[in-house]
Amino acid sequence: MAVYTPERSDRDRASVREVLDRARAEGRSALTAPEGRVLAEAYGIPVPGEALAGTAEEAAALAAELGLPVAAKIVSPDILHKTDAGGVEIGLNSAEEVAAAFERITANARAHDPDARIDGVQIQQMVGGGVEVLVGATTDPTFGKVVVFGLGGVLVEVLKDVAFRLAPLTREEALGQLDSIRAAEVLSGVRGSEAVDKGALADLLVRLSDLVSDFPEISEADLNPVFASASGAIAADLRFVLDFEPAKGPDKFSREEILASMERIFKPRSIAIIGASNEAGKIGNSVIKNIVDGGYEGGVHPVNPKAKEVYGRASYASITDVPGDVDVAVFAIPAKFVASALEEAGRKGVAGAILIPSGFAETGEQELQDEVLAVARRHGVRLLGPNIYGYYYTPQKLSATFCTPYDVAGGTALTSQSGGIGMAILGYSRSTRTGVSAIVGVGNKADIDEDDLLTFFGQDENTNAIAMHLEDLKDGRAFVAAAREVVPKKPVVVLKAGRTSAGARAAGSHTGALAGDDKVYDDILRQAGVVRAPGLTELLEYGRALPVLPAPTGENIVIITGAGGSGVLLSDAVVDNGMSLYEIPPDLDKAFRAFIPPFGAAGNPVDITGGEPPSTYEKTIRLGLEDPRVHSLVLGYWHTIVTPPLVFADVVIDVVSKARAAGIDKPVVASLSGDTEVEAASQKLFEHGIVAYPYTTEMPVKVLGAKYRWARSAGVL
Amino acid sequence: MAVYTPERSDRDRASVREVLDRARAEGRSALTAPEGRVLAEAYGIPVPGEALAGTAEEAAALAAELGLPVAAKIVSPDILHKTDAGGVEIGLNSAEEVAAAFERITANARAHDPDARIDGVQIQQMVGGGVEVLVGATTDPTFGKVVVFGLGGVLVEVLKDVAFRLAPLTREEALGQLDSIRAAEVLSGVRGSEAVDKGALADLLVRLSDLVSDFPEISEADLNPVFASASGAIAADLRFVLDFEPAKGPDKFSREEILASMERIFKPRSIAIIGASNEAGKIGNSVIKNIVDGGYEGGVHPVNPKAKEVYGRASYASITDVPGDVDVAVFAIPAKFVASALEEAGRKGVAGAILIPSGFAETGEQELQDEVLAVARRHGVRLLGPNIYGYYYTPQKLSATFCTPYDVAGGTALTSQSGGIGMAILGYSRSTRTGVSAIVGVGNKADIDEDDLLTFFGQDENTNAIAMHLEDLKDGRAFVAAAREVVPKKPVVVLKAGRTSAGARAAGSHTGALAGDDKVYDDILRQAGVVRAPGLTELLEYGRALPVLPAPTGENIVIITGAGGSGVLLSDAVVDNGMSLYEIPPDLDKAFRAFIPPFGAAGNPVDITGGEPPSTYEKTIRLGLEDPRVHSLVLGYWHTIVTPPLVFADVVIDVVSKARAAGIDKPVVASLSGDTEVEAASQKLFEHGIVAYPYTTEMPVKVLGAKYRWARSAGVL
């Protein structure tokens, strides 16, 4: 294989600049084929030999020089769809055919549009053979420049088998992109065909990604088809779409700026409640009650000009009257009063304004929201919301919300864009006693969004997993950057709602049309190492379970089960979740067999059979924990009189605790089949660091799979 | 399009018989190409023109007659892999090339195997163009003859994009098979290519399915490639594998025989417990206690020679001593005593023997199990088990099991192949108060299996949904036949465990190799109208919820939600589950808008916004129920002080009950987001016929999707 040097020093930026400037000057939003070729050559993207012919004789001569067969294509700044204009002929095999084609094509073009300027006819070497692929780039509204790769023809057209990556991308990422389409095997050669040169294809992807990154006005690019073979990759057709007025992104803050604000917001020394009230049922009443009753130990200052005291605390007419510094102002007043009250809060120097009220962008009042944001920016105040339930941060016993306090401290930070989902988070967490560090509503995201929160939680010593519900990202690149920073330290789980509502998007290129929202989100969140939750159920379960499980240190998974039937379903689940069963070596198999009845099945699953006493579970689980070749255990429990559910739970807790005390900390998940006592047993196991569920063989393994996905992204595996 | 007449009268069975008999006589397990051609022509499967040449001159003459280009292929009963033997040349464009190819091919064949008998060289018209597809047939160990269809090349090889159907199949089923591959769109023409003649392809599938059904000794067939185009379908290459000693299937019973036994087993007038015991902790003690305490009202007769009385009932030394008829004998004795006790039970004339003991095939004691089955067959006794927990049938208050009684009567019959899964069924059902008609363990399935149970539950007036866990089917065809009978009357849900363990199967053909267990199960269970549960969780939830939901009468689904965020996730779930959101017409949209705040969003989802009183839920839900254009409702609830969870539940129950009283009975499912009170509200809704879940937007819609899948299969939609 050739050695590729995707050094950026070999890029000829000046030539590209010249072409784009001319297009801009001429008010064009697309490049001609020769212009596209200039861009490709400037960035080292291989293209077929070609040249422009001004006459039929020139065409024939060029064809002979380039080598037959050739294609002939009209070149006109006024004809975008060349085929429709009768401006393309292919497979021309002799000088005579080429000359005749020249005449036909120019005549067709004139007939198609008598005013079209005709620059000539492009004579192009015809390439083919190998595997036909599509390489493209587009400008995603969320993520900006992305590159796409897929196999040509039916696979792209019908099955949408494509992979997206953020541009620019590294050579390693490009190689990963090639491997991540479903039909990737084709590139390695199937049915006796030769493998293509993946290095050449990856290099081409890198070069295109550099080109669109260096020149943001290239909004879309199609290299389609690209012919990939054992000897390289060559782009047979190029198409570039331009946009000289790209949309402006949201404001950017540095990591230091973000953390300075977030530290004060999550760990405030004092809080003012704007609109605190003594009237039961009012939001301003619920908020102050929850903050005080939740056990928050900092200063709590009601602001309400009509009251002297609220909930036993001195009330102030304005936040500016509150003595001392105030870190956070929680707003519990109607939308129309927010801007002026925020002005005062800004003057007071608060770090964060928690905007509970609705009545902003979500009800069409975008201007009111913009006005509030402008006030905040003027004073350097960060806004959470508006249109939220508030936020919880258990390390500070802080429940700044109109819901109810939450007090089970733990490692999971949860955020939601929707209040309804936030309430589900709260109820589910309470019901399962999930250990939570924070629950945060982001609502309309006028200001603070997921990447700010990721930045804070990523370095927060009280948080060891982050689970986020979101419907969109204001700035996909900032999110990816924050996620890449956090993922090596702790898992980030994302439920992206609105997956299937993408619908059609207007697009000027093939690549643009392929970029349905969800596929782009899916590929790029994966690229950023985020664990995607397929639904709300998984967001909640992963959020609950991931911090409980230790990080796996290898891929060898062993199932130990008392119920053969559970073993089969657990095996299905292991494979469904991208893991595989460890092929147990003979010595270890023999060691397992020593503990189980002769008709039990060793191998994997290790089937200890039903009706065994607690000691059989104990011995086999201990063996699995102590053998260094085994990295994770999946347990299947079957309720029997001999080993009742809580006895099983105690045995597992005991053997796992002893192993942990001895420095062995492996992920252990369990599926409990039995009568209703298995519910209490599962809860007890969970509270002791064994992720356990009753009546399901899927969920424990899904959770383990999520932990593995994270561990692989984080580089701990 | 041509008119196809897949009448079976045009089949030339005699020619096929002759070819197969000759192959059998010669001890061959494969047919030569000319023999394959005889089969194809006998069944009207279009093949390219071809003929056998004995000399190079004949070959050249034949090529001219058939039309160039041609292919030349060695014909020898001793050479199966022609290409490996240098026995194939293609694209021969002149008489000279054909003659030269004849000489090379025969020389290669002789070099490959000097002893090979050479019948000549087949000269074959080369066909091509259109779409390359694979049509095949194989003999599945579970389902017998199945036909497969897929697109040729990468789509079959790499993506395994194929569809299976039971043979023989109808023309309508064949057309459905064409449409059920993922890349089906290709057949309708993509990228400007013409649509293929689907009728011709379907006809070819029907003809092949008839051929393999009429001649079971054809174990595998590959028609690969078949070239399909607008003008027809032609099989360019044929390959047949034979097996003259097919495996024998299990015993068959008629529907009448099955029902006669099952009626007595599920509705026994009297039961004997072989091995009934007074000793706590013994299975024979648990079983009699559960039968008596469960409330069974028929005769209960302990059989135990060592006791005078067991659990207050007279005990007998032998079942033959029990006065009067006995319908069922439950065995709670060690495996080794079962055969002799069954002999006595057989003489007593029991209809069913419930074999709880383990120690049979599952521990390697296949012979003991065969012996017991032989005794049963001799006496016409049907066996349940062995190696099971027993069975429940709530209409008879019958708990013939060593677990605990179950008393929430209802419409779901559940069966499990594994005891562990049976215990999960029991615990889950009890915890959720699922209404159950029966829970049955089938264990080793020495005799009674899923198709017997389907046959009974299908006609059982106490059962209105059937949920089955299975790891295999003894007789896939009998199951499909039973399912087809039952599905139009009630839903059948199947969890097929062992999906991913298929692994490699030895196969003599391409088609055989493609038939991984799971894809065959998936396609054929779907063909039979069965709703497949992806996991244990769904088996249990579908089993619980399907009988609660009325059958939908149309595809128009409307989401009504108080939480916008739930609305988005519920919309995702609707699409994920193969349904779509109703595009609400302007008049109905206007009617919804009249009930919701101006900033709420009508359209679908109907977003009534948070903070609305119970009356808003009530009015919008009533509207959805009463408008005949709406067929199903999906509700999203958001916990607020204004409409607390139980108030929401009561409102929904009230409005739905009134609609039902007025004759409007539509499926209504709900997702409840909120604090822990939503759990009680969901349970209450469920008990009133509204399928509701807390903290999940996925499960209510999954259940609705399962009901729709059933309704479409049952033909009620």
PDB file of N, CA and C in Angstrom, chain A residues 155 210 234-235 252 261 317 349 354 407 470 475 486 491 552 559 593 607 644 682:
ATOM      1  N   LEU A 155     -26.956   0.711  -2.034  1.00  0.00           N
ATOM      2  CA  LEU A 155     -26.698   0.762  -0.602  1.00  0.00           C
ATOM      3  C   LEU A 155     -26.894   2.155  -0.036  1.00  0.00           C
ATOM      4  N   ASP A 210     -10.590  18.593   5.280  1.00  0.00           N
ATOM      5  CA  ASP A 210      -9.746  19.777   5.428  1.00  0.00           C
ATOM      6  C   ASP A 210     -10.242  20.909   4.529  1.00  0.00           C
ATOM      7  N   ILE A 234     -10.269   7.304  -6.723  1.00  0.00           N
ATOM      8  CA  ILE A 234     -10.286   8.441  -7.645  1.00  0.00           C
ATOM      9  C   ILE A 234     -11.722   8.964  -7.756  1.00  0.00           C
ATOM     10  N   ALA A 235     -11.860  10.285  -7.606  1.00  0.00           N
ATOM     11  CA  ALA A 235     -13.191  10.894  -7.610  1.00  0.00           C
ATOM     12  C   ALA A 235     -13.601  11.193  -9.042  1.00  0.00           C
ATOM     13  N   LYS A 252     -19.970  32.097  22.651  1.00  0.00           N
ATOM     14  CA  LYS A 252     -19.020  31.108  23.176  1.00  0.00           C
ATOM     15  C   LYS A 252     -18.429  31.612  24.489  1.00  0.00           C
ATOM     16  N   SER A 261     -18.797  30.561  36.568  1.00  0.00           N
ATOM     17  CA  SER A 261     -20.233  30.773  36.794  1.00  0.00           C
ATOM     18  C   SER A 261     -20.875  29.547  37.430  1.00  0.00           C
ATOM     19  N   ALA A 317     -37.613  44.263  49.299  1.00  0.00           N
ATOM     20  CA  ALA A 317     -38.369  44.834  48.182  1.00  0.00           C
ATOM     21  C   ALA A 317     -37.634  44.585  46.863  1.00  0.00           C
ATOM     22  N   GLY A 349     -24.881  41.518  41.090  1.00  0.00           N
ATOM     23  CA  GLY A 349     -23.727  40.666  40.803  1.00  0.00           C
ATOM     24  C   GLY A 349     -23.963  39.175  40.934  1.00  0.00           C
ATOM     25  N   ILE A 354     -32.092  31.728  37.722  1.00  0.00           N
ATOM     26  CA  ILE A 354     -32.841  30.512  37.450  1.00  0.00           C
ATOM     27  C   ILE A 354     -34.240  30.936  37.043  1.00  0.00           C
ATOM     28  N   ASP A 407     -33.442  13.906  48.257  1.00  0.00           N
ATOM     29  CA  ASP A 407     -32.353  13.826  49.228  1.00  0.00           C
ATOM     30  C   ASP A 407     -31.481  12.575  49.133  1.00  0.00           C
ATOM     31  N   LEU A 470     -32.342  15.442  25.678  1.00  0.00           N
ATOM     32  CA  LEU A 470     -32.319  16.661  24.874  1.00  0.00           C
ATOM     33  C   LEU A 470     -33.107  16.479  23.585  1.00  0.00           C
ATOM     34  N   ASP A 475     -25.410  24.091  20.001  1.00  0.00           N
ATOM     35  CA  ASP A 475     -24.082  24.134  19.398  1.00  0.00           C
ATOM     36  C   ASP A 475     -23.463  22.741  19.507  1.00  0.00           C
ATOM     37  N   VAL A 486     -14.965  15.098  28.860  1.00  0.00           N
ATOM     38  CA  VAL A 486     -15.555  14.423  30.025  1.00  0.00           C
ATOM     39  C   VAL A 486     -15.474  12.904  29.916  1.00  0.00           C
ATOM     40  N   PRO A 491     -18.988   8.427  32.367  1.00  0.00           N
ATOM     41  CA  PRO A 491     -19.908   8.196  31.250  1.00  0.00           C
ATOM     42  C   PRO A 491     -20.876   9.365  31.033  1.00  0.00           C
ATOM     43  N   PRO A 552     -15.229  -1.955  33.530  1.00  0.00           N
ATOM     44  CA  PRO A 552     -14.640  -3.255  33.181  1.00  0.00           C
ATOM     45  C   PRO A 552     -13.210  -3.065  32.693  1.00  0.00           C
ATOM     46  N   ILE A 559     -21.460 -15.725  32.078  1.00  0.00           N
ATOM     47  CA  ILE A 559     -22.796 -15.827  32.665  1.00  0.00           C
ATOM     48  C   ILE A 559     -22.801 -17.012  33.623  1.00  0.00           C
ATOM     49  N   ARG A 593     -16.804 -26.759  36.786  1.00  0.00           N
ATOM     50  CA  ARG A 593     -17.498 -28.046  36.850  1.00  0.00           C
ATOM     51  C   ARG A 593     -17.403 -28.686  38.226  1.00  0.00           C
ATOM     52  N   ASP A 607     -24.094 -23.141  33.744  1.00  0.00           N
ATOM     53  CA  ASP A 607     -25.454 -23.450  34.211  1.00  0.00           C
ATOM     54  C   ASP A 607     -25.347 -24.315  35.454  1.00  0.00           C
ATOM     55  N   PRO A 644     -33.654 -18.977  48.628  1.00  0.00           N
ATOM     56  CA  PRO A 644     -34.657 -17.912  48.444  1.00  0.00           C
ATOM     57  C   PRO A 644     -34.002 -16.598  48.005  1.00  0.00           C
ATOM     58  N   SER A 682     -33.587  -7.622  44.476  1.00  0.00           N
ATOM     59  CA  SER A 682     -32.927  -6.814  43.444  1.00  0.00           C
ATOM     60  C   SER A 682     -32.543  -5.443  44.001  1.00  0.00           C
TER      61      SER A 682
END
